[in-house]
PDB file of C-alpha atoms and ligand atoms in Angstrom:
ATOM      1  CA  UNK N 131       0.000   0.000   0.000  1.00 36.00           C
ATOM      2  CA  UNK N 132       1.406   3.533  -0.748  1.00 40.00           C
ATOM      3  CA  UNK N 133       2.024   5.428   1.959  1.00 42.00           C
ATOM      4  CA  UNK N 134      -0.446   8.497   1.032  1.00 45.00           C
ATOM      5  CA  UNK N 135      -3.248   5.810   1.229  1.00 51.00           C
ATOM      6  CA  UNK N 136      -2.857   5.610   4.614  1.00 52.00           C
ATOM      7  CA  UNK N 137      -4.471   3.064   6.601  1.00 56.00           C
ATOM      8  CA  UNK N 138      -8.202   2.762   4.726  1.00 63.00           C
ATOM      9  CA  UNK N 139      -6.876   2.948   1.414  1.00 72.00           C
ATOM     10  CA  UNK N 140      -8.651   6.427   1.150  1.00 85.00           C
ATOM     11  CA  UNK N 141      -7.205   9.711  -0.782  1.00 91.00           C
ATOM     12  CA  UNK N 142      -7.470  13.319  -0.912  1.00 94.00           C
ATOM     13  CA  UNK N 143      -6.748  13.455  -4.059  1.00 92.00           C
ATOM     14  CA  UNK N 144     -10.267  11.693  -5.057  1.00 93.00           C
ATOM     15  CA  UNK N 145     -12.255  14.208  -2.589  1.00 95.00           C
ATOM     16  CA  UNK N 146     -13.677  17.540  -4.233  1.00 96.00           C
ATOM     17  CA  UNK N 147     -12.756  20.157  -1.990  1.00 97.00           C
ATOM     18  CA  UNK N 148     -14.560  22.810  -5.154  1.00 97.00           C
ATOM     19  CA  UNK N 149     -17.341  21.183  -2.890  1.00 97.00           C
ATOM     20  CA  UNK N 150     -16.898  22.680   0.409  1.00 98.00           C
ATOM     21  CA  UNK N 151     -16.288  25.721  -0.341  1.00 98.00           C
ATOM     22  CA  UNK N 152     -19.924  27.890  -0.797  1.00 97.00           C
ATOM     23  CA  UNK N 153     -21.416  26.104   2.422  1.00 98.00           C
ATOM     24  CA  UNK N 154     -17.819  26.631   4.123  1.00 98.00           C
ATOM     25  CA  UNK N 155     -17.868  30.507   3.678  1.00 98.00           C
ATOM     26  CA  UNK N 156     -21.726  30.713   4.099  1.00 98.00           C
ATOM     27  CA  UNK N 157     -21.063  29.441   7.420  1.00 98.00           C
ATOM     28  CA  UNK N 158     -18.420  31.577   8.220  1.00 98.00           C
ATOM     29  CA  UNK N 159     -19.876  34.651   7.791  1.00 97.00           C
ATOM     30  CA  UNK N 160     -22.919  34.025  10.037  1.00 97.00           C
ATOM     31  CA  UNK N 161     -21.426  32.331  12.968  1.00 96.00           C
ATOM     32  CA  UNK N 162     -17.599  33.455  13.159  1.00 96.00           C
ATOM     33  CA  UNK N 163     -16.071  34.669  16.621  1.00 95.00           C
ATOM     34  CA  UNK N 164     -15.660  38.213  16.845  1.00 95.00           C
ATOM     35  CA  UNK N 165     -11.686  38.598  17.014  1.00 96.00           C
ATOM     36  CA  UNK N 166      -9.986  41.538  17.333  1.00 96.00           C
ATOM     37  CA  UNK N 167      -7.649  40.130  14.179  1.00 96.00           C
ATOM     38  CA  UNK N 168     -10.729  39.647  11.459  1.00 95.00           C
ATOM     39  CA  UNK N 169     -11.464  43.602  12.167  1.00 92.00           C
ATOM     40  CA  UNK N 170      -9.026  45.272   9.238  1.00 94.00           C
ATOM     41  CA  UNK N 171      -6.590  42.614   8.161  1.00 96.00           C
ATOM     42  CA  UNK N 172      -3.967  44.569   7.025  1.00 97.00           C
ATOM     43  CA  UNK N 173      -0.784  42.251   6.517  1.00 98.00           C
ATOM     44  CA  UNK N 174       0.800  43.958   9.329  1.00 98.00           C
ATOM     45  CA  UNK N 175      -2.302  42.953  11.486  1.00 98.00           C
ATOM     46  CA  UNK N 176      -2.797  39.266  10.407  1.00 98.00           C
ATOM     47  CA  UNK N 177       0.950  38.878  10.631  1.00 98.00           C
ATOM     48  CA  UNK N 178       1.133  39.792  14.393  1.00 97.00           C
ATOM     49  CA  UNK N 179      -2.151  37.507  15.245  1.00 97.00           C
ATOM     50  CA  UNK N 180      -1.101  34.794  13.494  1.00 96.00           C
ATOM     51  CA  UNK N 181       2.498  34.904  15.034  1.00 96.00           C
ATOM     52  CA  UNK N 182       1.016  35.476  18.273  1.00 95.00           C
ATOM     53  CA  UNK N 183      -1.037  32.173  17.927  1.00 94.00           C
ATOM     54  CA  UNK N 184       1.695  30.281  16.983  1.00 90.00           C
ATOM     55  CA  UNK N 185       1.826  29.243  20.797  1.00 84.00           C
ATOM     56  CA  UNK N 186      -0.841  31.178  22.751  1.00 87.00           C
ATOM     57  CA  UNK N 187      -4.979  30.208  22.599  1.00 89.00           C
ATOM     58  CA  UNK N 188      -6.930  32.177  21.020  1.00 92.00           C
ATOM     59  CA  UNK N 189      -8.663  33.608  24.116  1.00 91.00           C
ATOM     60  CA  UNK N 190      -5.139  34.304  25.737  1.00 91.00           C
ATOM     61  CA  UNK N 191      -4.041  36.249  22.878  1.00 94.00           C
ATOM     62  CA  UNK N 192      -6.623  38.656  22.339  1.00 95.00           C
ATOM     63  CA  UNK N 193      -5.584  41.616  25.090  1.00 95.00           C
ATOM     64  CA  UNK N 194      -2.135  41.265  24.169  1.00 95.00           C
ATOM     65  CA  UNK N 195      -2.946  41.689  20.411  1.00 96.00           C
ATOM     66  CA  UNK N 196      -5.218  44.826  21.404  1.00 97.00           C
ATOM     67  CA  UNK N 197      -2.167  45.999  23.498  1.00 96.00           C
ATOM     68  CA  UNK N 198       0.415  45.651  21.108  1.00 97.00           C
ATOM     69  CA  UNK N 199      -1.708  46.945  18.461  1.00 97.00           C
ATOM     70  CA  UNK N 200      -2.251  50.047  20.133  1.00 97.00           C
ATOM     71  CA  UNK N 201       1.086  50.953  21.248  1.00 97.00           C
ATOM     72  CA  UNK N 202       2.715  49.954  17.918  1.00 97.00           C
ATOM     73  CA  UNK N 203      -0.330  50.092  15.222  1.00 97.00           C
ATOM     74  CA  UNK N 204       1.948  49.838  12.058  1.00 97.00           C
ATOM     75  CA  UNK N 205       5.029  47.827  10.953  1.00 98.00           C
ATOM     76  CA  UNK N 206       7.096  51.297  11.324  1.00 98.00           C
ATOM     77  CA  UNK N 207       6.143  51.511  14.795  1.00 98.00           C
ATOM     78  CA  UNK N 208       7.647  48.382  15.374  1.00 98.00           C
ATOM     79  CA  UNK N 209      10.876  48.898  13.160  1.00 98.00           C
ATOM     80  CA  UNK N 210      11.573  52.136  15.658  1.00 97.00           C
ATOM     81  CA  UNK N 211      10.328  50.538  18.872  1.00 96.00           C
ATOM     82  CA  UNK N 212      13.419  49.680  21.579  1.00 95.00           C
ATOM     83  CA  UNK N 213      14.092  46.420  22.563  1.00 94.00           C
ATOM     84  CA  UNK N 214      12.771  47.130  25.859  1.00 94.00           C
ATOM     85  CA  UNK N 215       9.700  48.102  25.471  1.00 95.00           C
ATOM     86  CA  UNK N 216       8.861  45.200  22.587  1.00 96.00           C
ATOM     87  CA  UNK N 217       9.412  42.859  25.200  1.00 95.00           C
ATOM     88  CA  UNK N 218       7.448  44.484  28.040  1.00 94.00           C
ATOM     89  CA  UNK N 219       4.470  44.375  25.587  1.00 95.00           C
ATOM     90  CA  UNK N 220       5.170  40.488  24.708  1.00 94.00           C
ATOM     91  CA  UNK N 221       6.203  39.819  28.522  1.00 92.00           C
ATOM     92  CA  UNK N 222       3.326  37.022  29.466  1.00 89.00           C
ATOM     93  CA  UNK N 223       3.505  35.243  25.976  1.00 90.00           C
ATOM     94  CA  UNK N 224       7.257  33.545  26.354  1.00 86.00           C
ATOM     95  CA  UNK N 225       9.017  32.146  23.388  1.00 87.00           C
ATOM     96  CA  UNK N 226      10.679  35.562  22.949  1.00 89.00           C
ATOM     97  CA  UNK N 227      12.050  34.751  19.691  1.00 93.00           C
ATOM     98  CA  UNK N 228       9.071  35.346  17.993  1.00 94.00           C
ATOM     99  CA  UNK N 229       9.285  38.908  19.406  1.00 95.00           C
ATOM    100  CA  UNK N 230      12.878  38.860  18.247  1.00 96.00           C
ATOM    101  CA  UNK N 231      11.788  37.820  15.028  1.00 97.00           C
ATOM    102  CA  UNK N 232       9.071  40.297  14.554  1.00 97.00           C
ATOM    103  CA  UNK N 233      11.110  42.945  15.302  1.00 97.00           C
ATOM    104  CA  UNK N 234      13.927  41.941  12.963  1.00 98.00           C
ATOM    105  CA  UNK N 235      10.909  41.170   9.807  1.00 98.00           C
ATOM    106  CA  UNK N 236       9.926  44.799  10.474  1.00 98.00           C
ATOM    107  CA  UNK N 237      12.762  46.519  10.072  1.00 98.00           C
ATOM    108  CA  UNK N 238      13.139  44.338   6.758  1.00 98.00           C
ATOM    109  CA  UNK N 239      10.010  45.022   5.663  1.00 98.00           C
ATOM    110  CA  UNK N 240      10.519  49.186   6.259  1.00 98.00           C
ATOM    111  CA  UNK N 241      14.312  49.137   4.612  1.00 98.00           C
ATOM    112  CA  UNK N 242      13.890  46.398   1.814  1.00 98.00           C
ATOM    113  CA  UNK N 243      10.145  47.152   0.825  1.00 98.00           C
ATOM    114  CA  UNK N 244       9.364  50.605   1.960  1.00 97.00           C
ATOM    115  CA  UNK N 245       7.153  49.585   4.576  1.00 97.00           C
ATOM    116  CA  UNK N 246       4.549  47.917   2.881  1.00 98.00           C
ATOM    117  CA  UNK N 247       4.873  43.721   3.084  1.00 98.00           C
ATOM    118  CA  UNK N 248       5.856  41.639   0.073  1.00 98.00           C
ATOM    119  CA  UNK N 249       2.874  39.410  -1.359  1.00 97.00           C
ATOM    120  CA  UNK N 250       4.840  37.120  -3.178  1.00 97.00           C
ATOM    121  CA  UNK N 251       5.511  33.929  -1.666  1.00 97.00           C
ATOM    122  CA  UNK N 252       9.466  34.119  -1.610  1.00 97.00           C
ATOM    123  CA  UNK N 253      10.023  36.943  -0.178  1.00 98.00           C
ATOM    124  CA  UNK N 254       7.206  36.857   2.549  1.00 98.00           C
ATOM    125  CA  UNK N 255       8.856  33.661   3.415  1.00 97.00           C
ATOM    126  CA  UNK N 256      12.736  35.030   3.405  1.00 98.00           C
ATOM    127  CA  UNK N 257      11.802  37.054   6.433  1.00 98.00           C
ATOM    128  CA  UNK N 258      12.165  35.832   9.658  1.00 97.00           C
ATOM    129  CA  UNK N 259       9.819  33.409  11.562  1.00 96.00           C
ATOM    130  CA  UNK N 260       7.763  33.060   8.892  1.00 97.00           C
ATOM    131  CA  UNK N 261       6.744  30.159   8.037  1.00 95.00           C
ATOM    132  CA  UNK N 262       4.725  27.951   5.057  1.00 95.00           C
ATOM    133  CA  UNK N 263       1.561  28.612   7.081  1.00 96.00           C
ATOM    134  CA  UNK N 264       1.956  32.570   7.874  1.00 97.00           C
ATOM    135  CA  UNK N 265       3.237  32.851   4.547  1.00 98.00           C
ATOM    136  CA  UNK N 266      -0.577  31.495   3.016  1.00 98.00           C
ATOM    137  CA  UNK N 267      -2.204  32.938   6.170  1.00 98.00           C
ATOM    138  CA  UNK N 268      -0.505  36.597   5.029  1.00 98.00           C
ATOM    139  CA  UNK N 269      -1.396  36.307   0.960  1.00 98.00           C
ATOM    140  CA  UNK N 270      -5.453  34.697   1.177  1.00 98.00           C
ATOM    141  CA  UNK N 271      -6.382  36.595   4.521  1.00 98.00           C
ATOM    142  CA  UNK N 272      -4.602  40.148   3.656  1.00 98.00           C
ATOM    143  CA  UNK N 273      -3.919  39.886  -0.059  1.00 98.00           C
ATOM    144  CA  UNK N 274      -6.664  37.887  -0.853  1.00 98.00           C
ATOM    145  CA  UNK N 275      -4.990  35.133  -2.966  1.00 98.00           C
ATOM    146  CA  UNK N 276      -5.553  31.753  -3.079  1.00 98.00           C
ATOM    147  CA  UNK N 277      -3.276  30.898  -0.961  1.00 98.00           C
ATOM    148  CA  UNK N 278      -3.830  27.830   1.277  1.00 98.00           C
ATOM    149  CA  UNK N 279      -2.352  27.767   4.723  1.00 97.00           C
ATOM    150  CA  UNK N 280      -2.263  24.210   6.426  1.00 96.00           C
ATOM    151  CA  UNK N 281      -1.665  23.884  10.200  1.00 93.00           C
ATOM    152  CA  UNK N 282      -2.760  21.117  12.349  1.00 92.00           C
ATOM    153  CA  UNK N 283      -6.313  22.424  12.433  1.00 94.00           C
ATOM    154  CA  UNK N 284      -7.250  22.310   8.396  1.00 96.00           C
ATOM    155  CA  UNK N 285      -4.974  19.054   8.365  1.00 95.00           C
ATOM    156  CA  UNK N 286      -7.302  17.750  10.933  1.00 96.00           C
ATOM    157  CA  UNK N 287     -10.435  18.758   9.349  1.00 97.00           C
ATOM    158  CA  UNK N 288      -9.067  17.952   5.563  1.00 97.00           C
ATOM    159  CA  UNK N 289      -8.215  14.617   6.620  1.00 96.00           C
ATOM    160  CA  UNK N 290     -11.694  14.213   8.159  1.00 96.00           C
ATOM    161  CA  UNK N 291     -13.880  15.473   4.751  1.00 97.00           C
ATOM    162  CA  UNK N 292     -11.231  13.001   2.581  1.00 96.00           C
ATOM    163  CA  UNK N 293     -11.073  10.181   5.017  1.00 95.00           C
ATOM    164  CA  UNK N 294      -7.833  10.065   4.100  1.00 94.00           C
ATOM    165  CA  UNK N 295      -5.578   8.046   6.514  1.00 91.00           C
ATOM    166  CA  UNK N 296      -2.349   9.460   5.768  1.00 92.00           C
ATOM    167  CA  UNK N 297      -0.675   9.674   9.383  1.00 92.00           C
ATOM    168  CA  UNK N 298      -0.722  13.890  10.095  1.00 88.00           C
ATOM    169  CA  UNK N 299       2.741  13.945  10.857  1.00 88.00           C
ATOM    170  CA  UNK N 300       3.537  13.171   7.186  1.00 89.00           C
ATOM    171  CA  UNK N 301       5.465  16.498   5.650  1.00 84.00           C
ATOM    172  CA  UNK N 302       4.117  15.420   1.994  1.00 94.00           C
ATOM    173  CA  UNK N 303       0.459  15.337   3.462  1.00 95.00           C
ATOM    174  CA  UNK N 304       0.468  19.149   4.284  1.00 94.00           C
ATOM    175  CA  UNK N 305       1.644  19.365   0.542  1.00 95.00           C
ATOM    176  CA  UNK N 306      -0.530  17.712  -1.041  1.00 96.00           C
ATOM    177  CA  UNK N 307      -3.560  19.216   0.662  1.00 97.00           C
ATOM    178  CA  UNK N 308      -1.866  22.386  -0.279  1.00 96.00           C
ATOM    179  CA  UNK N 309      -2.184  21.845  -3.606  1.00 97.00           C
ATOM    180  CA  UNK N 310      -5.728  19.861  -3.370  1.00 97.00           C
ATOM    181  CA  UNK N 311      -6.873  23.328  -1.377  1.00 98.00           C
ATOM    182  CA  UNK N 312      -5.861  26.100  -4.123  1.00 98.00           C
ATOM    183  CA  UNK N 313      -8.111  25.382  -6.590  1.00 97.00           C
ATOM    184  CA  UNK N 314     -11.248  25.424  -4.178  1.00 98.00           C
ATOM    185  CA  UNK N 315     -10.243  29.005  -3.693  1.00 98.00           C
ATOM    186  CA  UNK N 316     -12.887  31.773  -4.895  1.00 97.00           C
ATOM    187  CA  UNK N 317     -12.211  34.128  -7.222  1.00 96.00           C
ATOM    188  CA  UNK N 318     -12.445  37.473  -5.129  1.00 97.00           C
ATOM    189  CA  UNK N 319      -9.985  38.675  -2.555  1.00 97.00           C
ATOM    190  CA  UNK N 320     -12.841  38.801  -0.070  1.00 97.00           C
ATOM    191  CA  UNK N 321     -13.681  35.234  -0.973  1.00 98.00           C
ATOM    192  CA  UNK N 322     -10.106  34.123  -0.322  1.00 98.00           C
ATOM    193  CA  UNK N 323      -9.955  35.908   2.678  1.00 98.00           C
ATOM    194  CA  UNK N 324     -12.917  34.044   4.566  1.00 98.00           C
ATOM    195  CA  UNK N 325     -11.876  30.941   2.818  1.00 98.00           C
ATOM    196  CA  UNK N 326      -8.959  30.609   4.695  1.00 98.00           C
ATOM    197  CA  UNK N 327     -10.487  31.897   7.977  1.00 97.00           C
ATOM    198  CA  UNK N 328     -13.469  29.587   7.235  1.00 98.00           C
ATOM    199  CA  UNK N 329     -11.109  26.522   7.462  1.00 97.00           C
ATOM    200  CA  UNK N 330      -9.220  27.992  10.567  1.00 96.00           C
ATOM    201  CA  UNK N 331     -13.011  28.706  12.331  1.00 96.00           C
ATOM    202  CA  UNK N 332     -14.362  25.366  11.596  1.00 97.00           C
ATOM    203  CA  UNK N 333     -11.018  23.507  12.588  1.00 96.00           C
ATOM    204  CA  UNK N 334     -10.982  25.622  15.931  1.00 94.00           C
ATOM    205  CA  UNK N 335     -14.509  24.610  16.434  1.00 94.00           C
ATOM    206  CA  UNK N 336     -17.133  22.417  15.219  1.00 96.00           C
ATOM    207  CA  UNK N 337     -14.385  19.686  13.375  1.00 97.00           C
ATOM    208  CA  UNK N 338     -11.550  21.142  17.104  1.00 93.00           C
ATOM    209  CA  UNK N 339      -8.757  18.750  18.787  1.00 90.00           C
ATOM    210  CA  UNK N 340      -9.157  16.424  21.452  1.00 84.00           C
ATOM    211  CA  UNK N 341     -12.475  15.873  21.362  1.00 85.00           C
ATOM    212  CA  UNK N 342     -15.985  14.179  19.110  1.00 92.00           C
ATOM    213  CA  UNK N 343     -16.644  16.407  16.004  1.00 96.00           C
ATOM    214  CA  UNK N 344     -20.140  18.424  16.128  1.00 97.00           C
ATOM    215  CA  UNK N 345     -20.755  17.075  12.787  1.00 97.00           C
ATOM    216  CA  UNK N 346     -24.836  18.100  13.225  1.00 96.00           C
ATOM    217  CA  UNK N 347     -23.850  21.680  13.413  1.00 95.00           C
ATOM    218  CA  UNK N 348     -20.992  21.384  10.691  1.00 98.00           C
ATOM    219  CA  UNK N 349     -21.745  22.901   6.827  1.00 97.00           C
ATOM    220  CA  UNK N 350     -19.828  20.416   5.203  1.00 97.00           C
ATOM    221  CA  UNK N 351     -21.327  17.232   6.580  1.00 96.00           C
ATOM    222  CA  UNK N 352     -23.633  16.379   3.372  1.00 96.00           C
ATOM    223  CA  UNK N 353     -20.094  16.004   1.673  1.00 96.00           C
ATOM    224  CA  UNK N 354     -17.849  14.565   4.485  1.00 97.00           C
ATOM    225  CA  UNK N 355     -16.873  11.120   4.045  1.00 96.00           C
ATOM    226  CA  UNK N 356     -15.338  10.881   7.540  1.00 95.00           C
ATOM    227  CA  UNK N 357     -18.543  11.416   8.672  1.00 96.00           C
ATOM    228  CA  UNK N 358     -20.566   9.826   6.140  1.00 94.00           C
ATOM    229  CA  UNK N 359     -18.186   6.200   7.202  1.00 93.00           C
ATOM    230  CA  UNK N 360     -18.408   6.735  10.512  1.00 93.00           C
ATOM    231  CA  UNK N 361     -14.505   7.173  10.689  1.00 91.00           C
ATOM    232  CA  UNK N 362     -14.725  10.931  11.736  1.00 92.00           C
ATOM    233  CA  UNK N 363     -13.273  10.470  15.236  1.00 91.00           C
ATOM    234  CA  UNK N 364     -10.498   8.122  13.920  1.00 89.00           C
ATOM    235  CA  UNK N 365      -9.326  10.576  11.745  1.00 92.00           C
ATOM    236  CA  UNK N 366      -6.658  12.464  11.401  1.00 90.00           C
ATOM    237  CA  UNK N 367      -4.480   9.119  12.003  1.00 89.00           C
ATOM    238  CA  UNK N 368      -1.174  10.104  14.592  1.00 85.00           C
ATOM    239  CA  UNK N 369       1.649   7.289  14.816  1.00 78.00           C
ATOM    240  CA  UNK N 370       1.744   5.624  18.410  1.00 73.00           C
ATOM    241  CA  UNK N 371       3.478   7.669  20.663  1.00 65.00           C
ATOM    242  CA  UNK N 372       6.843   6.166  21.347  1.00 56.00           C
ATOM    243  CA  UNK N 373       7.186   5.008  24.993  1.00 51.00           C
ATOM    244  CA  UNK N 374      10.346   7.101  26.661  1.00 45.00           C
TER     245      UNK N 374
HETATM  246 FE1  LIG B 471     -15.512  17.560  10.832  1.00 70.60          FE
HETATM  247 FE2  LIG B 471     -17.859  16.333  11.174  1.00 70.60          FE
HETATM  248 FE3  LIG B 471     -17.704  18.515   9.682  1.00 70.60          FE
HETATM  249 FE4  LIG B 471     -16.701  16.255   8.820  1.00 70.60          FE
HETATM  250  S1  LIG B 471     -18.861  16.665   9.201  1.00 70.60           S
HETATM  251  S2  LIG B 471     -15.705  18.255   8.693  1.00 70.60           S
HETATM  252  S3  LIG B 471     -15.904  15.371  10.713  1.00 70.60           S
HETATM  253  S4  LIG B 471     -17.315  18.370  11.896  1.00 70.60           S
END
């Protein structure tokens, strides 16, 4: 069996995500979270949320955001700010390198690019602590491109709709539903701005971690084959954790 098949022989690749993506964004825009992020995405804006998720809830991060946001409100703000004070306003969050790291991407992006953020997927990811996902998070949320961005939640949830068993820890995996993603992209920047968020929302709640999907309250369930073959709560597969 190849390895992409996973366990149940299942694969993306035969799933339409076209499919999910009117009920997806439908969804969205009636029951999404009001987040301080979604309010003017700006690049500079979704940059700073998204980097601030990387390792704090979603809940947690929300005064900081408004904090830091108001004290530094654009990317030149941040270029000029002192050391000091940057990590007074991140003190609480840890993992100070991302700090670091925004404070060395913004004096990039104000000396290389004038201030205003690259939208091309080299250079966005040439700065630093930006990764595959902020990069895609950056060009469909601000830019409005069709560009996917795969964390653990939309691998999660992707997995689910395919019932593809592909083990989640698989690098090629994210790629692949990467590329399977792109195409279900709408054609207006708006459009690829919720798409992306709509994937994020439902993978944060109704398809979340750690516990039973709410498939009854979930758009895409006429078209989910996880749930349709009863293999929703098996899915995404993880490898056995090895014993220490
Ligand atoms: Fe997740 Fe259930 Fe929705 Fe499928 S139907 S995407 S398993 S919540």
């Amino acid at each position: 069996m190849q390895k992409e098949n996973g366990q149940n022989g299942r694969r993306a690749e035969d799933f339409d995500f076209c499919a999910i993506t009117a009920p997806l964004t439908a969804w969205f825009n009636r029951v999404k979270r009001d987040l301080p992020w979604r309010e003017n995405p700006t690049p500079y804006r979704v940059w700073v949320s998204e980097i601030m998720l990387q390792q704090t809830r979603v809940e947690a991060a929300k005064d900081y955001y408004l904090r830091f946001l108001n004290a530094l409100p654009a990317v030149e703000d941040l270029a000029a700010c002192d050391e000091e004070t940057l990590m007074k306003l991140w003190e609480g969050l840890g993992y100070y390198s991302r700090a670091r790291n925004l404070h060395k991407t913004a004096k990039i992006v104000c000396e290389e690019y004038g201030g205003a953020f690259p939208s091309d997927e080299k250079s966005l990811r040439a700065l630093p602590g930006i990764g595959d996902y902020t990069v895609g998070a950056i060009r469909s949320i601000a830019f409005g491109l069709p560009s996917p961005a795969v964390d653990g939640n939309v691998l999660r949830v992707c997995s689910r709709l395919s019932a593809d068993g592909t083990e989640i820890s698989d690098e090629n995996f994210k790629a692949r539903l990467k590329a399977l993603l792109a195409p279900a992209y709408p054609e207006t920047a708006k459009g690829c701005s919720d798409f992306t968020q709509a994937l994020m929302e439902l993978g944060a709640t109704v398809c979340g971690p750690n516990r039973k999907p709410e498939c009854g309250s979930c758009p895409c369930r006429k078209i989910c084959l996880g749930y349709q073959h009863g293999t929703a709560e098996t899915l995404p597969v993880k490898s056995p954790k090895r014993e220490r």
